[in-house]
Tab-separated table of N, CA and C in Angstrom:
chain	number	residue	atom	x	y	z
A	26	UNK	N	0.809	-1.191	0.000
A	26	UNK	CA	0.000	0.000	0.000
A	26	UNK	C	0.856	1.260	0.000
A	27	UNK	N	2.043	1.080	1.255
A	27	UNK	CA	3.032	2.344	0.767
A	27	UNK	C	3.244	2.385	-0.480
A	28	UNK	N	3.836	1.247	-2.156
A	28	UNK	CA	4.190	2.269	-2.843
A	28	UNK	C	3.334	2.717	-3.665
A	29	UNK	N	1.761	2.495	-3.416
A	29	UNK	CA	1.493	3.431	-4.392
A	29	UNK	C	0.677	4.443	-3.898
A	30	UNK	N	0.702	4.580	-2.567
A	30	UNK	CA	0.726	5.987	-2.091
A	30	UNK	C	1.726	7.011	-2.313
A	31	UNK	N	2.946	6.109	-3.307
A	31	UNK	CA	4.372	6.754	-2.802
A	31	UNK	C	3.781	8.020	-4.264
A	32	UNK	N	3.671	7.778	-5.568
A	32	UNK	CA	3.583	8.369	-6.528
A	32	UNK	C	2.524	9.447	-6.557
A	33	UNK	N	1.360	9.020	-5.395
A	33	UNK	CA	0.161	10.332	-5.548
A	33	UNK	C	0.801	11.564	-4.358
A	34	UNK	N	1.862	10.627	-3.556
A	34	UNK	CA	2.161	11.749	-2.293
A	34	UNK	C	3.535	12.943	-2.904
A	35	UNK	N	4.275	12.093	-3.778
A	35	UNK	CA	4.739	12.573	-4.908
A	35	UNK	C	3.852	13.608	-5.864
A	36	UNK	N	2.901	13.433	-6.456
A	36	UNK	CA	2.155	14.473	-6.967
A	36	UNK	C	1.783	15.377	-6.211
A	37	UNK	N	1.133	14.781	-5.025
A	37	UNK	CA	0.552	15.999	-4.689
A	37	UNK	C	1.738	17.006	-3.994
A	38	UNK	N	2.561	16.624	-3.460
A	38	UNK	CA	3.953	17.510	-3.129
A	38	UNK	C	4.200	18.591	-4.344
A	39	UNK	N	4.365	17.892	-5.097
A	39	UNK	CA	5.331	18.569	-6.655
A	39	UNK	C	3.731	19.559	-6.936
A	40	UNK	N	2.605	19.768	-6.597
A	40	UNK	CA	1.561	20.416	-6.511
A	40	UNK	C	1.037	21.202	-6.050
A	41	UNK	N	1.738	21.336	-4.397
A	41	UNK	CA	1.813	21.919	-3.411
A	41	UNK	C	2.999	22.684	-3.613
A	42	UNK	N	3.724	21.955	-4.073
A	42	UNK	CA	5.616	23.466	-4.497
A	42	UNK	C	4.855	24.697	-5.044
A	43	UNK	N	4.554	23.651	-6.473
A	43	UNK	CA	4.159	24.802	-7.511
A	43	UNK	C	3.056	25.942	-7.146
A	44	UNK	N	1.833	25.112	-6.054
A	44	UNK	CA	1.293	26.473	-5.732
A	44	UNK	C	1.856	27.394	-4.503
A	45	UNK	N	2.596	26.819	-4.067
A	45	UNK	CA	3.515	27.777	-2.672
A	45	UNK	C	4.679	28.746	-4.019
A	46	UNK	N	5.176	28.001	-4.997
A	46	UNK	CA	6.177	29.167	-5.923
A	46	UNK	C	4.984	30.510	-6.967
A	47	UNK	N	3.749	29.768	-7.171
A	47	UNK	CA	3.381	31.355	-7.663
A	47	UNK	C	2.445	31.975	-6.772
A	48	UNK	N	2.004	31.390	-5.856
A	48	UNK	CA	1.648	32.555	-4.630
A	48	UNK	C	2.601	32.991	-3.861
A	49	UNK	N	4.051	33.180	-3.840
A	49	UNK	CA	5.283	33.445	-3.620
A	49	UNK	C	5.565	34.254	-4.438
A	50	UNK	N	5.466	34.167	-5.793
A	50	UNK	CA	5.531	35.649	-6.868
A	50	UNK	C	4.668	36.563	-7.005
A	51	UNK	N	3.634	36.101	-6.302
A	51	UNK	CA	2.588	37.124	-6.010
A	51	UNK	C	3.072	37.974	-4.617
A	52	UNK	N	3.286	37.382	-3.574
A	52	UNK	CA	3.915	37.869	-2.605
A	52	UNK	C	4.835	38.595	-2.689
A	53	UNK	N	5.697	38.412	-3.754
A	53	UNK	CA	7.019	39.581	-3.435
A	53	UNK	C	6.371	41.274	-4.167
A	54	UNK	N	6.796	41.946	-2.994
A	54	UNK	CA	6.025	43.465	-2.925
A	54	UNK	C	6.440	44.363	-4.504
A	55	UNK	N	5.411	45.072	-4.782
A	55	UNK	CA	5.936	46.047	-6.368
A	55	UNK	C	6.941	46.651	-5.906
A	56	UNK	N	7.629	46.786	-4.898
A	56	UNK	CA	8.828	48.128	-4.914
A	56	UNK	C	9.996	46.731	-5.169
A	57	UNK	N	10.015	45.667	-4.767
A	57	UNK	CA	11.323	44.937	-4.948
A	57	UNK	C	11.033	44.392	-6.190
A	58	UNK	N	9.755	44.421	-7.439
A	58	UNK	CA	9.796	43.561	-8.564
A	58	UNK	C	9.789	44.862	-9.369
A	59	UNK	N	9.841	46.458	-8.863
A	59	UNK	CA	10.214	47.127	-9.948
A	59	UNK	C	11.464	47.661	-9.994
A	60	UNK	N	12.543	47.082	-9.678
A	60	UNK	CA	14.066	47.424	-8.912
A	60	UNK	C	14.343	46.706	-10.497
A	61	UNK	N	13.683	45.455	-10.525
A	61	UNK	CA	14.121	44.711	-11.643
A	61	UNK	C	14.155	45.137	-12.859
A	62	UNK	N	13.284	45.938	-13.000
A	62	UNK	CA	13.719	47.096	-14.537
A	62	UNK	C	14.539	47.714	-14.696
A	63	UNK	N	15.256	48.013	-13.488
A	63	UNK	CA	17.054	49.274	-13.581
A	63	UNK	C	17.566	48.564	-14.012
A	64	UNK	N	18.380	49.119	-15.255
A	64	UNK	CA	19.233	48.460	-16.343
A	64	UNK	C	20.530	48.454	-15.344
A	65	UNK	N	21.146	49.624	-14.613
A	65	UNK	CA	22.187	50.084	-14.440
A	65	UNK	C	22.842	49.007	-13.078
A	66	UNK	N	23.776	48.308	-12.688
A	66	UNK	CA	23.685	47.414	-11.599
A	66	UNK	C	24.166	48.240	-10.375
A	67	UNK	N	24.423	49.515	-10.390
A	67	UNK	CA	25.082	49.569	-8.931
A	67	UNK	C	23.500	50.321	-8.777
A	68	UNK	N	22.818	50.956	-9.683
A	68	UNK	CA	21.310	51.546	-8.974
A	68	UNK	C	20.642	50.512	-8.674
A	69	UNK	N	20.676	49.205	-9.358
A	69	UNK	CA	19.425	48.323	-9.149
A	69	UNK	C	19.597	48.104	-7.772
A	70	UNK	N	21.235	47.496	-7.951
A	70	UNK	CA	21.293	47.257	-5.923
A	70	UNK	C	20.554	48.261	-4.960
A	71	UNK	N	20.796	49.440	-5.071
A	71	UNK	CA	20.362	50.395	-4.546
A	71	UNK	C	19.218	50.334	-4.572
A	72	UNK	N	18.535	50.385	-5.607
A	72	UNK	CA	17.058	50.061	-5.196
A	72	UNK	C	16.570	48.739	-4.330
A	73	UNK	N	17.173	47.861	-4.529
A	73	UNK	CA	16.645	46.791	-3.914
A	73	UNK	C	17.110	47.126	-2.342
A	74	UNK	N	17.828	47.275	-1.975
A	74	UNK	CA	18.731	48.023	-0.563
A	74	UNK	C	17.848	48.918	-0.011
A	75	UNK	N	17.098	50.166	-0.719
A	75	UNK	CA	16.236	50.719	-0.441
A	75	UNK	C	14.647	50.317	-0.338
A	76	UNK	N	14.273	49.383	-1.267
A	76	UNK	CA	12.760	48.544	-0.931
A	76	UNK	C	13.074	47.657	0.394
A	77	UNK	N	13.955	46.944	0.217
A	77	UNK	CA	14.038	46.416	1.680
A	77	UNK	C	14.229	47.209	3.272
A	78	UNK	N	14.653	48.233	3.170
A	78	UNK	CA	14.715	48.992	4.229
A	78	UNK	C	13.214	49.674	4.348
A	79	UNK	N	12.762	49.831	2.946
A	79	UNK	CA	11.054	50.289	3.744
A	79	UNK	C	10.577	49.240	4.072
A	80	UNK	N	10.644	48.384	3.042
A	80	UNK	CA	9.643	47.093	3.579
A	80	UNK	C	10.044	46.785	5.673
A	81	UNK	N	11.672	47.055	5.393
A	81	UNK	CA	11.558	46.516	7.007
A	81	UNK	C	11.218	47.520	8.502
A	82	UNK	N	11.101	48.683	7.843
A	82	UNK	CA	10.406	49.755	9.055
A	82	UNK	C	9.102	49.764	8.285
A	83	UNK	N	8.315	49.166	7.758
A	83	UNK	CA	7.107	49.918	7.345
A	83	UNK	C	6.884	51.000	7.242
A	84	UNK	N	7.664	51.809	6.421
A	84	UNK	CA	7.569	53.246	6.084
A	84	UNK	C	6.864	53.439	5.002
A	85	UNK	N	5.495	53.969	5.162
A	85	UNK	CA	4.697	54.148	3.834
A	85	UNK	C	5.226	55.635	3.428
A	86	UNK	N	5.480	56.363	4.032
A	86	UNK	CA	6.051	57.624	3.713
A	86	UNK	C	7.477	57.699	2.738
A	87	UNK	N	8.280	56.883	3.014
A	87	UNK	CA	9.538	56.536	2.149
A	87	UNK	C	9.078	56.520	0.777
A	88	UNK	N	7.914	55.513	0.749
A	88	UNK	CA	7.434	55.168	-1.133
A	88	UNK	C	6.673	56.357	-1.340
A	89	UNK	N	6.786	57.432	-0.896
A	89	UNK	CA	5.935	58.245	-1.646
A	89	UNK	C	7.055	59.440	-1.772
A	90	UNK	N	8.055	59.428	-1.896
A	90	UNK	CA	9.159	60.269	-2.176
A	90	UNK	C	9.324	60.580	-3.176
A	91	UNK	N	9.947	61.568	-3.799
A	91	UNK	CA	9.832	62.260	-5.273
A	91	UNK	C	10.924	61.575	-5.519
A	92	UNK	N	10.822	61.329	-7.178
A	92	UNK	CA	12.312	61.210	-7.855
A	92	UNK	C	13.284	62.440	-8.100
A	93	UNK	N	14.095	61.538	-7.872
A	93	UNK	CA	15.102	63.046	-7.730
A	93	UNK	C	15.886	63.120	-9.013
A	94	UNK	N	16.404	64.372	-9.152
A	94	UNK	CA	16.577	64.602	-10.785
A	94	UNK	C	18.120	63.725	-11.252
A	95	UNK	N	18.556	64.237	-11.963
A	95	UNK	CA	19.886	63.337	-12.717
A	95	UNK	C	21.064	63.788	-12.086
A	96	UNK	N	20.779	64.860	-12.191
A	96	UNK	CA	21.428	66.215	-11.239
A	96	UNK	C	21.598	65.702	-9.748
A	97	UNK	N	20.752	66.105	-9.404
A	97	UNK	CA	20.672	66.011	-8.071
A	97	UNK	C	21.851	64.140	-7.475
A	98	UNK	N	21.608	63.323	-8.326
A	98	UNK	CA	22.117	62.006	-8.563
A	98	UNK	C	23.506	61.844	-9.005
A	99	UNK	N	23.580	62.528	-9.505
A	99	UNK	CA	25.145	62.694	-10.291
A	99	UNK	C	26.345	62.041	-9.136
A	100	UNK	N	26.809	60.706	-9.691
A	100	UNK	CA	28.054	60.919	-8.230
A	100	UNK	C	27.632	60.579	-7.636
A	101	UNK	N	26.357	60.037	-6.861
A	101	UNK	CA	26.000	59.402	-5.900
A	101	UNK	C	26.267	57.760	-5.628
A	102	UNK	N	26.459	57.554	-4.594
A	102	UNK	CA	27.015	56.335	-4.405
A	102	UNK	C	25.572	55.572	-3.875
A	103	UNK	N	24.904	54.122	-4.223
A	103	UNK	CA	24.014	53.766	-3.751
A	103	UNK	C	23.821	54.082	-2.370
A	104	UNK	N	23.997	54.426	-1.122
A	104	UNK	CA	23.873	54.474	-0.238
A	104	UNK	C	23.783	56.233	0.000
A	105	UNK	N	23.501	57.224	-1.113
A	105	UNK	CA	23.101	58.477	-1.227
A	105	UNK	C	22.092	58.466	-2.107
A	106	UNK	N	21.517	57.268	-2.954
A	106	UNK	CA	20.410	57.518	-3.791
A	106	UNK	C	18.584	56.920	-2.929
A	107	UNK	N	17.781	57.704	-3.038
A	107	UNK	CA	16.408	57.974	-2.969
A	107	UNK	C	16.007	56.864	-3.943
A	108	UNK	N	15.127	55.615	-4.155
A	108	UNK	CA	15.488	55.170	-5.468
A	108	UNK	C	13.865	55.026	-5.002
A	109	UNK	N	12.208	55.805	-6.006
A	109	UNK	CA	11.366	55.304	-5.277
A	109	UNK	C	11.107	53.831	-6.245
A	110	UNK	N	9.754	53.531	-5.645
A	110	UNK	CA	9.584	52.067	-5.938
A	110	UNK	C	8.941	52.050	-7.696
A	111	UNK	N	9.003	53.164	-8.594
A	111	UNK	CA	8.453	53.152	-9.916
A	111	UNK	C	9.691	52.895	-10.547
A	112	UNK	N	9.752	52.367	-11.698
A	112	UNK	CA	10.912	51.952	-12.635
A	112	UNK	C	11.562	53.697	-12.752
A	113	UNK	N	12.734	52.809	-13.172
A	113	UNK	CA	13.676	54.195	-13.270
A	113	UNK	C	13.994	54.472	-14.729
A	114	UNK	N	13.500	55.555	-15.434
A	114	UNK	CA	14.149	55.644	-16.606
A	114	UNK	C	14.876	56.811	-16.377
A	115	UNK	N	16.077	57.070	-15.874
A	115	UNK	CA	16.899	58.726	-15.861
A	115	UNK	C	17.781	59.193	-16.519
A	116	UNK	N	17.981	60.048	-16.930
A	116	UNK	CA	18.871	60.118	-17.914
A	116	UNK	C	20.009	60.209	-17.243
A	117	UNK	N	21.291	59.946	-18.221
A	117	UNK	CA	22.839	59.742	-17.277
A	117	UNK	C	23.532	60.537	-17.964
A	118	UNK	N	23.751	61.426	-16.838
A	118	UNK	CA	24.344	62.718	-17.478
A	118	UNK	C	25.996	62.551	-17.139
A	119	UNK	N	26.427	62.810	-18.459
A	119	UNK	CA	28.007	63.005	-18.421
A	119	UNK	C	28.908	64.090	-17.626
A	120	UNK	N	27.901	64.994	-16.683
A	120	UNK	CA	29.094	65.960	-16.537
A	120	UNK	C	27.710	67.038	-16.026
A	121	UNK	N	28.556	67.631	-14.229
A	121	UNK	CA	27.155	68.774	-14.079
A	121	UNK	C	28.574	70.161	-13.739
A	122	UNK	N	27.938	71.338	-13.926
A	122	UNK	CA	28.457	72.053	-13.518
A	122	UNK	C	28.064	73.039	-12.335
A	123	UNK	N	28.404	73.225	-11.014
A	123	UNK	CA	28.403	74.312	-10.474
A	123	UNK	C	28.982	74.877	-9.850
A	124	UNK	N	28.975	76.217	-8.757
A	124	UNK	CA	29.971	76.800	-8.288
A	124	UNK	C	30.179	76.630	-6.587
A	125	UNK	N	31.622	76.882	-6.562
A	125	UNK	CA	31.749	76.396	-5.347
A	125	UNK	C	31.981	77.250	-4.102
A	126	UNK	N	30.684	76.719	-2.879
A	126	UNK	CA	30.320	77.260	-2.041
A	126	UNK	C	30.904	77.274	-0.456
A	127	UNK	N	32.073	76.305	-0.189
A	127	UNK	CA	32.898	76.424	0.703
A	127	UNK	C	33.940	75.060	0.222
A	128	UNK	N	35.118	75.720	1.037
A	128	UNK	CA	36.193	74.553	0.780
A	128	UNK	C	36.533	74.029	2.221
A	129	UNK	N	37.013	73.261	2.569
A	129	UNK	CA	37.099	72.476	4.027
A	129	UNK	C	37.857	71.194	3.801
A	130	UNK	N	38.532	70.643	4.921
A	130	UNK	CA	39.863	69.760	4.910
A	130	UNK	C	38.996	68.535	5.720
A	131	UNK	N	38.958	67.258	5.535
A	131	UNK	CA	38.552	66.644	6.273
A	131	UNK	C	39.775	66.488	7.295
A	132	UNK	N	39.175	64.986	8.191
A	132	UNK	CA	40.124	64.887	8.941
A	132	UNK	C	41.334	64.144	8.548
A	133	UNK	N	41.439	63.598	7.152
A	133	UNK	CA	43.244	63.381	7.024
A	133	UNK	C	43.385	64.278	6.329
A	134	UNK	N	42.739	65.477	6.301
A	134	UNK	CA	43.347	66.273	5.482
A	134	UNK	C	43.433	66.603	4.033
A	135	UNK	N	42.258	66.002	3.489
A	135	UNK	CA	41.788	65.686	1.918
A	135	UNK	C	40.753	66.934	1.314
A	136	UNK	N	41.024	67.650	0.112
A	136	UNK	CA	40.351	69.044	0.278
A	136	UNK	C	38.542	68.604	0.041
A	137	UNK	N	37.678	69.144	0.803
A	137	UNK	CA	36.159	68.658	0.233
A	137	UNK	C	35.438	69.990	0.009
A	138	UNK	N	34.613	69.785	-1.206
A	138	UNK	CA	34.718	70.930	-1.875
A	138	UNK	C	32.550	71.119	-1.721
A	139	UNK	N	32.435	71.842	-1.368
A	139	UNK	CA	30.618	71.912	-1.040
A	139	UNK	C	30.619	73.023	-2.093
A	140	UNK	N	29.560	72.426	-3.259
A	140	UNK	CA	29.109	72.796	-4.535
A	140	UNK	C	27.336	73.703	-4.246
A	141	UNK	N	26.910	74.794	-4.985
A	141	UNK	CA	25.900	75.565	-4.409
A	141	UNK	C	24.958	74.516	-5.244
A	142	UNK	N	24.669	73.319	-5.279
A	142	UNK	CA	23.795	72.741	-6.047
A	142	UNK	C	23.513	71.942	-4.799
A	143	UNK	N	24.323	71.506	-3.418
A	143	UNK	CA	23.948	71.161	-2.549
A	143	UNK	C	25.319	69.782	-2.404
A	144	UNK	N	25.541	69.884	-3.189
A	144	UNK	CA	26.369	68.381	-3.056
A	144	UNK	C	27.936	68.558	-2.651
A	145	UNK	N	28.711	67.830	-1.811
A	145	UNK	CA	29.768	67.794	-1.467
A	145	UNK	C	30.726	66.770	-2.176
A	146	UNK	N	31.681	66.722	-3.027
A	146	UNK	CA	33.153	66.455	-3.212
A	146	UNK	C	34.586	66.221	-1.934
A	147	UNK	N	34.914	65.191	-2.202
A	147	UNK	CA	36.139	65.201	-1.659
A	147	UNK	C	37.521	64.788	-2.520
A	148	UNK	N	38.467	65.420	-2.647
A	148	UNK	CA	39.367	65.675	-3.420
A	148	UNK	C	40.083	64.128	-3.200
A	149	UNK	N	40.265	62.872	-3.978
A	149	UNK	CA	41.026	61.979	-3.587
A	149	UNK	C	42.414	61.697	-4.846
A	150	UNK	N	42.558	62.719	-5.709
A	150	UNK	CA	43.675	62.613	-6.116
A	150	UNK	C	44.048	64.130	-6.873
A	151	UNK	N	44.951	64.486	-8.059
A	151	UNK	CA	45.081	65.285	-8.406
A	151	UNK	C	46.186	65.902	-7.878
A	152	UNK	N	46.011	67.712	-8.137
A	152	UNK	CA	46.755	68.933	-8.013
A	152	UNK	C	46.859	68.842	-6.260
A	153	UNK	N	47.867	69.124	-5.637
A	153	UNK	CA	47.995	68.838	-4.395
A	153	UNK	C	47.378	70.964	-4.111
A	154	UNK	N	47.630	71.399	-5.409
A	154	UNK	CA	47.318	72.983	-4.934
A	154	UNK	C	46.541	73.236	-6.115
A	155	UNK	N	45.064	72.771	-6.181
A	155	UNK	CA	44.193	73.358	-7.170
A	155	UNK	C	43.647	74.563	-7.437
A	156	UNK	N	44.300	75.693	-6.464
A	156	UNK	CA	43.921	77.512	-6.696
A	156	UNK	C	42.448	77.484	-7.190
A	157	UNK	N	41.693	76.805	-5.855
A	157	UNK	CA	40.433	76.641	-6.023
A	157	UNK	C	39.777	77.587	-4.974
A	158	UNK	N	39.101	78.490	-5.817
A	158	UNK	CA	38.352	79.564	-4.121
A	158	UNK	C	36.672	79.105	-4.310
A	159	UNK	N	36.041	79.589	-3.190
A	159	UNK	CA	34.765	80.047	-2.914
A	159	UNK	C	34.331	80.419	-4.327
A	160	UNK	N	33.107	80.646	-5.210
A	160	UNK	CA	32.851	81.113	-6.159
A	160	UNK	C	33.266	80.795	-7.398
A	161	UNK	N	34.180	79.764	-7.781
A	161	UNK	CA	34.905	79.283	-8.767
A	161	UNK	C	33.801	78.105	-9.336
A	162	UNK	N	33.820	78.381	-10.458
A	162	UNK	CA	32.851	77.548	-11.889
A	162	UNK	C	33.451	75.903	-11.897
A	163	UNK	N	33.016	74.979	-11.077
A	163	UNK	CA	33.514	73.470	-11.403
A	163	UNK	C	32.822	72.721	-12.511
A	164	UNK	N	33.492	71.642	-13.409
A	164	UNK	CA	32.446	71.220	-13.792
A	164	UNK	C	32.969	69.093	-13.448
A	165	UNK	N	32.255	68.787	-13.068
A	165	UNK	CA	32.411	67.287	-12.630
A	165	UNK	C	32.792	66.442	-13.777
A	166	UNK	N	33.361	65.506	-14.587
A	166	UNK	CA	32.673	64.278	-15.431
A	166	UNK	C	32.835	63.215	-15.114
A	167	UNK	N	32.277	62.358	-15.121
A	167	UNK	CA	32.854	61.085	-15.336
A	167	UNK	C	34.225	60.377	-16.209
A	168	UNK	N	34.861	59.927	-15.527
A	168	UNK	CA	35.842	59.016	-15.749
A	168	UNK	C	35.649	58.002	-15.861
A	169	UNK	N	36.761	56.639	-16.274
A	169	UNK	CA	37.028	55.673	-16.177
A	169	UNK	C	36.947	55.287	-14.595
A	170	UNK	N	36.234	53.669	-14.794
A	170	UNK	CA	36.109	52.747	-13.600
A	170	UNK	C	34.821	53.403	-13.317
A	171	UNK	N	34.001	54.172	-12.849
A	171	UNK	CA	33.055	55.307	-12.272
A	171	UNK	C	33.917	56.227	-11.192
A	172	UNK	N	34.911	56.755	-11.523
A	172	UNK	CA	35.515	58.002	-10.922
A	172	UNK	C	35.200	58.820	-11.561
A	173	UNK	N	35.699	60.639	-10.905
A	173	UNK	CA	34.841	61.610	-11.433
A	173	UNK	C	36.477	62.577	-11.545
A	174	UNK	N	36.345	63.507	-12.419
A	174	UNK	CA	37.149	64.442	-12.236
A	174	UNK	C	36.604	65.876	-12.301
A	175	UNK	N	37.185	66.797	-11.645
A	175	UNK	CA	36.706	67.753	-11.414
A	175	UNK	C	37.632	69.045	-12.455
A	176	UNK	N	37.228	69.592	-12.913
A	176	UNK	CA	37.836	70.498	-13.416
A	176	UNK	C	38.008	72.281	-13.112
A	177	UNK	N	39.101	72.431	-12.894
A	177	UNK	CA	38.556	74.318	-12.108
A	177	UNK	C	39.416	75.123	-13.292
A	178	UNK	N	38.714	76.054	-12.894
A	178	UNK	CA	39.324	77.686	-13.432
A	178	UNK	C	41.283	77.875	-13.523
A	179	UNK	N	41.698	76.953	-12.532
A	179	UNK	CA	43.194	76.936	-12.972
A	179	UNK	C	43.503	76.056	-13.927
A	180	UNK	N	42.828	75.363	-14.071
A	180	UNK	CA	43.344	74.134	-15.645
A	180	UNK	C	43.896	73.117	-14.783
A	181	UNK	N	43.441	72.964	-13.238
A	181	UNK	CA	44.267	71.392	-12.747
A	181	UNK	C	43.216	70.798	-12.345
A	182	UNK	N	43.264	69.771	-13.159
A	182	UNK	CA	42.026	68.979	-12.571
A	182	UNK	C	42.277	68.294	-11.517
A	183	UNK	N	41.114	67.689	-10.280
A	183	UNK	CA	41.571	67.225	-9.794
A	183	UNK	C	40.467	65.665	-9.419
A	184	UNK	N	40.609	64.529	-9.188
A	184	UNK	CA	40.054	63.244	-8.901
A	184	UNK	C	38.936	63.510	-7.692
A	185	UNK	N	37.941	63.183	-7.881
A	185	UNK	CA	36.922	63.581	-6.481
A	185	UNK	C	36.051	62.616	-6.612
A	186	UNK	N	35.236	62.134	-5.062
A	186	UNK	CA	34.531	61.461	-5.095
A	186	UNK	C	33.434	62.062	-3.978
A	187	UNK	N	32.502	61.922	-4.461
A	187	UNK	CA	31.118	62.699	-4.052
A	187	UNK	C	30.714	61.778	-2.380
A	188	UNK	N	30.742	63.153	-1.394
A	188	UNK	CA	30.359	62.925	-0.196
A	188	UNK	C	29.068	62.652	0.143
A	189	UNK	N	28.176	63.739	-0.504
A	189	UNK	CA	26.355	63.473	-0.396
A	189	UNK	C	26.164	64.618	-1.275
């Protein structure tokens, strides 16, 4: 009598998977199955990094956050991006320009440069003396690897990587 209970207990198992795997794809929430449309892999992480952190405070307020512009994104490292739970189509901008609103040394001593667009730079290679003041026209681009270089009004560029 066990074995041919063995083949229906067999079915009905392999029956029971299949309906526990698509009420399981039904279960997983729209903010972690629309992460899956970011083409780009260090945003997708980010998004998924970010659906899981609402999902785990229940923050309904988080998913209702504006997208933030390209701009505003530029240089951001996943752990500075807003990513809400709608697919991302943004454009990827090569290069922002603005002017700079204080200069300041961290603590080893690395120059970080606070841009009037809101965003902070820290100088990690380059001109050891970039004759960079207050009010001076930067413009960021992208580099090789995803590094950024910064370019100033003296013609020395210098290597930076975006604080927030």
């Amino acid at each position: 009598m066990s074995r041919s209970r063995s083949p229906a207990f067999a079915l009905a198992a392999m029956l029971l998977a299949a309906t526990a795997a698509h009420a399981s794809a039904d279960a997983v929430p729209p903010a972690l199955r629309a992460c899956t449309t970011v083409k780009k892999s260090s945003e997708r992480l980010a998004c998924y990094d970010q659906a899981i952190a609402r999902l785990s405070s229940d923050s309904e307020a988080a998913a209702d956050a504006p997208e933030h512009s390209a701009e505003a994104t530029f240089g951001a490292s996943a752990s500075h991006r807003d990513v809400s739970a709608q697919p991302i189509e943004r454009e990827e901008l090569a290069s922002i320009t603005a002017h700079v609103s204080a200069l300041t040394h961290d603590g080893s001593g690395a120059l970080v440069i606070d841009l009037d667009n809101g965003q902070q730079w820290r100088q990690t290679g380059g001109s050891s003396t970039p004759l960079l003041e207050v009010g001076h026209e930067v413009t960021i681009t992208r580099a090789a690897l995803s590094s950024f270089r910064m370019s100033t009004p003296s013609g020395r560029p210098l290597k930076v990587k975006r604080v927030r």
